PDB file of C-alpha atoms in Angstrom:
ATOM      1  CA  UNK A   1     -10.076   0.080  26.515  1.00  0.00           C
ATOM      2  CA  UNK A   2      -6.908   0.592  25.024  1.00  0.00           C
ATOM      3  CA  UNK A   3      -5.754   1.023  21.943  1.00  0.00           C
ATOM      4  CA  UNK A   4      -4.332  -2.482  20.688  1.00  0.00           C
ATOM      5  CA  UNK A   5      -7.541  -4.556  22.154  1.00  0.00           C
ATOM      6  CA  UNK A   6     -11.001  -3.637  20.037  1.00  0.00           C
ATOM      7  CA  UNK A   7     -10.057  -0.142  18.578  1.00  0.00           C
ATOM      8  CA  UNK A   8      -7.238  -2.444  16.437  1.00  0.00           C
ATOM      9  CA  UNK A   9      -9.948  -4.895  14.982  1.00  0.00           C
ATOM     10  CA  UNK A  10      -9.348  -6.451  11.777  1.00  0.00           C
ATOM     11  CA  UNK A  11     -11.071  -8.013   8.956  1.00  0.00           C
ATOM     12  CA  UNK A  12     -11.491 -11.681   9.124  1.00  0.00           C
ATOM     13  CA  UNK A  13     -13.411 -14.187   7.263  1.00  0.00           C
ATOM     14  CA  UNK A  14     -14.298 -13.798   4.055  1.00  0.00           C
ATOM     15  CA  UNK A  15     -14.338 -10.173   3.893  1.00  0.00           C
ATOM     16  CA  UNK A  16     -10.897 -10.754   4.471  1.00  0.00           C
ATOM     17  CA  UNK A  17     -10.227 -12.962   1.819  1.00  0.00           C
ATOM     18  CA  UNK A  18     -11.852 -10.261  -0.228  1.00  0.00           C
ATOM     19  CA  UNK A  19      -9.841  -7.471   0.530  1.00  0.00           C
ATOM     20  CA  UNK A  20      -6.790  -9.619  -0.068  1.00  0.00           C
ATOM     21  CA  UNK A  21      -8.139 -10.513  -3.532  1.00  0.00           C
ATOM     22  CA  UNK A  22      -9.429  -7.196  -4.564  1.00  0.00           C
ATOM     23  CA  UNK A  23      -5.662  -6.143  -3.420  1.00  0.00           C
ATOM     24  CA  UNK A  24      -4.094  -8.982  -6.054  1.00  0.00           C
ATOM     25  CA  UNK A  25      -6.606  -8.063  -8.512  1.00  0.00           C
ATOM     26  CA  UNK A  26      -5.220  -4.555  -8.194  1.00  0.00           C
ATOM     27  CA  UNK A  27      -1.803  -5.884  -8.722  1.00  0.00           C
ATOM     28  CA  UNK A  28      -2.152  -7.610 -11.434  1.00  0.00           C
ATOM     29  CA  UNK A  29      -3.955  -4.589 -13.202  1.00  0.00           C
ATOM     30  CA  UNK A  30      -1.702  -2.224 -12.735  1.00  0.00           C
ATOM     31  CA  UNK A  31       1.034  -4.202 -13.977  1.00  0.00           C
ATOM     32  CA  UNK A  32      -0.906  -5.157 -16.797  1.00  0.00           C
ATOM     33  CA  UNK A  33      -1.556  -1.542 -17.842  1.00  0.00           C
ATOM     34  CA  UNK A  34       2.294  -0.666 -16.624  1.00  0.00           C
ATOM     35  CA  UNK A  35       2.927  -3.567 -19.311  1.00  0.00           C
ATOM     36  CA  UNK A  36       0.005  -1.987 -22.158  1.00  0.00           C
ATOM     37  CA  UNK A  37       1.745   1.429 -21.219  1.00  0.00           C
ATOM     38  CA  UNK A  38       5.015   0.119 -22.724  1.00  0.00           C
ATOM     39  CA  UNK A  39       6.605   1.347 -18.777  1.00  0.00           C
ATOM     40  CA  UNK A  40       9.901   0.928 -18.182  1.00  0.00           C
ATOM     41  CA  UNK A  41      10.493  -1.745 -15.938  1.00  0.00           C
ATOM     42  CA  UNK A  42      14.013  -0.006 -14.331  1.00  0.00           C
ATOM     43  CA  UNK A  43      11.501   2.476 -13.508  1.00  0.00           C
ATOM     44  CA  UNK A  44       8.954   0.349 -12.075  1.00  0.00           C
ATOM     45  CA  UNK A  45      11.905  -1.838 -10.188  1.00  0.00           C
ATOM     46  CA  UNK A  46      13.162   1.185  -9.009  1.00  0.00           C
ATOM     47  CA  UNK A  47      10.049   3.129  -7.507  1.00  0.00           C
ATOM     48  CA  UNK A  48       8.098  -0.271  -6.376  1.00  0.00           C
ATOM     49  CA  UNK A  49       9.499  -0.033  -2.898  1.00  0.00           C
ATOM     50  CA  UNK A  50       9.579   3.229  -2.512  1.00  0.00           C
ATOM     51  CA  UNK A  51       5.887   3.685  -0.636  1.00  0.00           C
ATOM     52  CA  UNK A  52       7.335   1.475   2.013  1.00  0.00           C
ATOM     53  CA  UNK A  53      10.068   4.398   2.686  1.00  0.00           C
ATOM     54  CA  UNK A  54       7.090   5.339   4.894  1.00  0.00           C
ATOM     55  CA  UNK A  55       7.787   2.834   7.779  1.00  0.00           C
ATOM     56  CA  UNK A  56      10.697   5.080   8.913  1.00  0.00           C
ATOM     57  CA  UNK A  57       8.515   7.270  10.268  1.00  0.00           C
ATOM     58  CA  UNK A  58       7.681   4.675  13.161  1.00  0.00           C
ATOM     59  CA  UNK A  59      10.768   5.666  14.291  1.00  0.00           C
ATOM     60  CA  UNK A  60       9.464   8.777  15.903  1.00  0.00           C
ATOM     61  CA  UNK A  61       6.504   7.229  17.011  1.00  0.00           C
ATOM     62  CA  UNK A  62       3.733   4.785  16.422  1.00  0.00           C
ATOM     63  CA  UNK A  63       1.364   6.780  15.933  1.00  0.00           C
ATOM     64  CA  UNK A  64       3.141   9.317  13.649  1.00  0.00           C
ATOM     65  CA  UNK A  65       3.862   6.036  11.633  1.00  0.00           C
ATOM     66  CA  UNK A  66       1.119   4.893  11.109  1.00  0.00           C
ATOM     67  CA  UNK A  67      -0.220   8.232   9.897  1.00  0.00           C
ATOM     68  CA  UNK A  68       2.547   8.613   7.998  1.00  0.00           C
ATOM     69  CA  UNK A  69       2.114   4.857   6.775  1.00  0.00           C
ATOM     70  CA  UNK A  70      -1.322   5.001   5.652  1.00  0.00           C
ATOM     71  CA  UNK A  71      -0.913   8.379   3.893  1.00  0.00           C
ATOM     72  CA  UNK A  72       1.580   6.270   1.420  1.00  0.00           C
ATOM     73  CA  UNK A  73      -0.621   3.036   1.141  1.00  0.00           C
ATOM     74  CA  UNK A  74      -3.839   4.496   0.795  1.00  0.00           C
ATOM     75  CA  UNK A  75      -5.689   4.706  -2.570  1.00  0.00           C
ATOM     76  CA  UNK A  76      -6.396   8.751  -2.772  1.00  0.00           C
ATOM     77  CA  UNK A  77      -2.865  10.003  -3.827  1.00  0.00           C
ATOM     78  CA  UNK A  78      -2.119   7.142  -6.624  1.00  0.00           C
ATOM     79  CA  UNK A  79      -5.475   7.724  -7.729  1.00  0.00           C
ATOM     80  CA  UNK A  80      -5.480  11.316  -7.480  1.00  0.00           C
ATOM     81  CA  UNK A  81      -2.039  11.309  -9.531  1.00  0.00           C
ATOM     82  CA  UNK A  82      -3.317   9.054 -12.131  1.00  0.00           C
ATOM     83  CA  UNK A  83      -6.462  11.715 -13.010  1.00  0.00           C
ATOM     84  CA  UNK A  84      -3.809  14.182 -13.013  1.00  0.00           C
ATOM     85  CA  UNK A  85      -1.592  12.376 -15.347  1.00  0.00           C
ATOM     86  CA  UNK A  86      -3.925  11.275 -17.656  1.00  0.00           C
ATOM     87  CA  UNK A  87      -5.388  14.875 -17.845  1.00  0.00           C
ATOM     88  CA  UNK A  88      -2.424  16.408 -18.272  1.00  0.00           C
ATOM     89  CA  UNK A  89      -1.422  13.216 -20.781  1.00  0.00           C
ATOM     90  CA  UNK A  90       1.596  13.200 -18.460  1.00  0.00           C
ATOM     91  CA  UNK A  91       3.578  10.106 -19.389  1.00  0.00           C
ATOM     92  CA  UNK A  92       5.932  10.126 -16.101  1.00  0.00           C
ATOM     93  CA  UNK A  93       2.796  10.870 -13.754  1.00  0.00           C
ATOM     94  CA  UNK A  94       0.797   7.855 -15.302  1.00  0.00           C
ATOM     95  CA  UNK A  95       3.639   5.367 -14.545  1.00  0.00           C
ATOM     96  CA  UNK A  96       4.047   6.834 -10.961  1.00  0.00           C
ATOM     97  CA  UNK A  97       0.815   6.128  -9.981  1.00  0.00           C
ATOM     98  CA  UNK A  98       0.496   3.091 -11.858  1.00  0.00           C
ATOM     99  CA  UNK A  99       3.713   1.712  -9.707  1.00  0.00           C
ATOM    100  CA  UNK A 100       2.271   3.013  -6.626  1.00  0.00           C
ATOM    101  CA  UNK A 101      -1.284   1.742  -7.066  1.00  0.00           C
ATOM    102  CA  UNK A 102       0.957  -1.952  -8.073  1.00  0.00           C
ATOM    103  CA  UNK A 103       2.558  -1.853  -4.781  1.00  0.00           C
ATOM    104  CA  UNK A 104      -0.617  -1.105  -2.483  1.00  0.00           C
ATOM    105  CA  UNK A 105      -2.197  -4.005  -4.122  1.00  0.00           C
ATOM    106  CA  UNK A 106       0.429  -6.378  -3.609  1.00  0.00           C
ATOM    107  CA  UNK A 107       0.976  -5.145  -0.116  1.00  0.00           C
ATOM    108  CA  UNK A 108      -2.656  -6.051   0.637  1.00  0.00           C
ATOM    109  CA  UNK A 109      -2.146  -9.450  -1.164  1.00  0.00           C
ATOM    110  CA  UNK A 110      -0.232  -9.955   1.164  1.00  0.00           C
ATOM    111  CA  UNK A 111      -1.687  -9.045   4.083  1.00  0.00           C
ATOM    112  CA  UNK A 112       0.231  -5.714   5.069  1.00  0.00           C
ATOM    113  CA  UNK A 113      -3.060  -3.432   6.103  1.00  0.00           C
ATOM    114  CA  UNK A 114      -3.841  -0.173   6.967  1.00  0.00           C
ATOM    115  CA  UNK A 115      -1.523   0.623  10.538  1.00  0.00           C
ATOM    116  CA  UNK A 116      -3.579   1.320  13.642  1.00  0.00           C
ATOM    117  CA  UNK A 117      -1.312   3.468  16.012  1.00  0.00           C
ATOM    118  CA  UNK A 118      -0.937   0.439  18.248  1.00  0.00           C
ATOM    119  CA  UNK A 119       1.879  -0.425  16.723  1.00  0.00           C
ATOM    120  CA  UNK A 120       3.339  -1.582  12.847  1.00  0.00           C
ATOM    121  CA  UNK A 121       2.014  -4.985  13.143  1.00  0.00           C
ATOM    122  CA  UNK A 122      -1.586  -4.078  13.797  1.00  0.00           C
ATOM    123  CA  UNK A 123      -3.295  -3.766  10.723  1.00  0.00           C
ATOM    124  CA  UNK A 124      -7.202  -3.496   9.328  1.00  0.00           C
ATOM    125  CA  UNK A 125      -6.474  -7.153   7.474  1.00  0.00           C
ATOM    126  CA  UNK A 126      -5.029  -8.870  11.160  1.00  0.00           C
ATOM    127  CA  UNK A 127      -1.845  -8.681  12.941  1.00  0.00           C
ATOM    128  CA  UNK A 128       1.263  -9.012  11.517  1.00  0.00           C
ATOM    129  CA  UNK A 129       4.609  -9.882  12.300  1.00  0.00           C
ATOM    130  CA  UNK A 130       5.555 -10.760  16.079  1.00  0.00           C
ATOM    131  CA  UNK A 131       2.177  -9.681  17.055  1.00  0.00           C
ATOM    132  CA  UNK A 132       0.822 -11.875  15.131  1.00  0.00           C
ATOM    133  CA  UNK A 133       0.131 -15.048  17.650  1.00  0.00           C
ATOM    134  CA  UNK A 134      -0.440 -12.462  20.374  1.00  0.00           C
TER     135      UNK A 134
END
C-alpha cells in the first residue's frame, strides 16, 4: 500500500465537523484576546499569512513539505511561544503567537489539515484542492 491510499486517511463525520469547529473556536479566541491585548492590527495583517510561507518548501519535495508544513501549522511552537511570552511578559512574543495560533485555527476552519507526504492536498481533515474528487 502506498502512500496516498490508507496511510493518507482523514477525518470524516462528525469528528470532522469537530475539528473544524474546535479550529473556528480557536480563531475566534485568539482574535478576541489579539483584540483584549489592544494588538495592532498592521501587525496582525501583516504576520497572518506568514505560516503559510511554509508551502514553498513543497517545492523541493512532498515530503520535505509537508514536514516543513506541519512544523508551521501545528500547535507546539505558537503555544510554546505564548508560555514564553507571557513568562517573560514579552509584549511582541504574546502577539506572535497569538497571530499564529489565529491562523492555524482558521486554516482548520477551513479545512486545510495536517499534510501527509502524498502530496499538498492530502490532509488529516480530507483532500483538498484537485485531489479532492479523486
Amino acid at each position: 500500500m502506498t502512500e496516498g491510499t490508507a496511510e493518507t486517511g482523514a477525518a470524516t463525520g462528525g469528528v470532522n465537523i469537530l475539528l473544524r469547529l474546535e479550529g473556528l473556536t480557536l480563531f475566534v479566541g485568539m482574535v478576541m484576546l489579539y483584540a483584549a491585548w489592544d494588538g495592532s492590527w498592521l501587525v496582525f495583517a501583516l504576520l497572518f499569512f506568514v505560516p503559510d510561507l511554509s508551502f514553498l518548501a513543497y517545492l523541493s519535495d512532498a515530503k520535505f513539505g509537508a514536514m516543513v508544513y506541519n512544523a508551521a501549522h501545528s500547535y507546539m511552537a505558537p503555544v510554546a511561544l505564548l508560555t514564553l511570552g507571557f513568562g517573560l511578559a514579552s509584549p511582541l512574543t504574546l502577539s506572535i503567537a497569538l497571530i499564529w495560533l489565529a491562523h492555524i485555527g482558521i486554516d482548520r476552519a477551513l479545512g486545510y489539515g495536517l499534510k501527509y507526504s502524498a502530496g499538498f492536498g492530502f490532509t488529516h481533515l480530507g483532500r483538498i484542492g484537485r485531489q479532492r474528487g479523486a
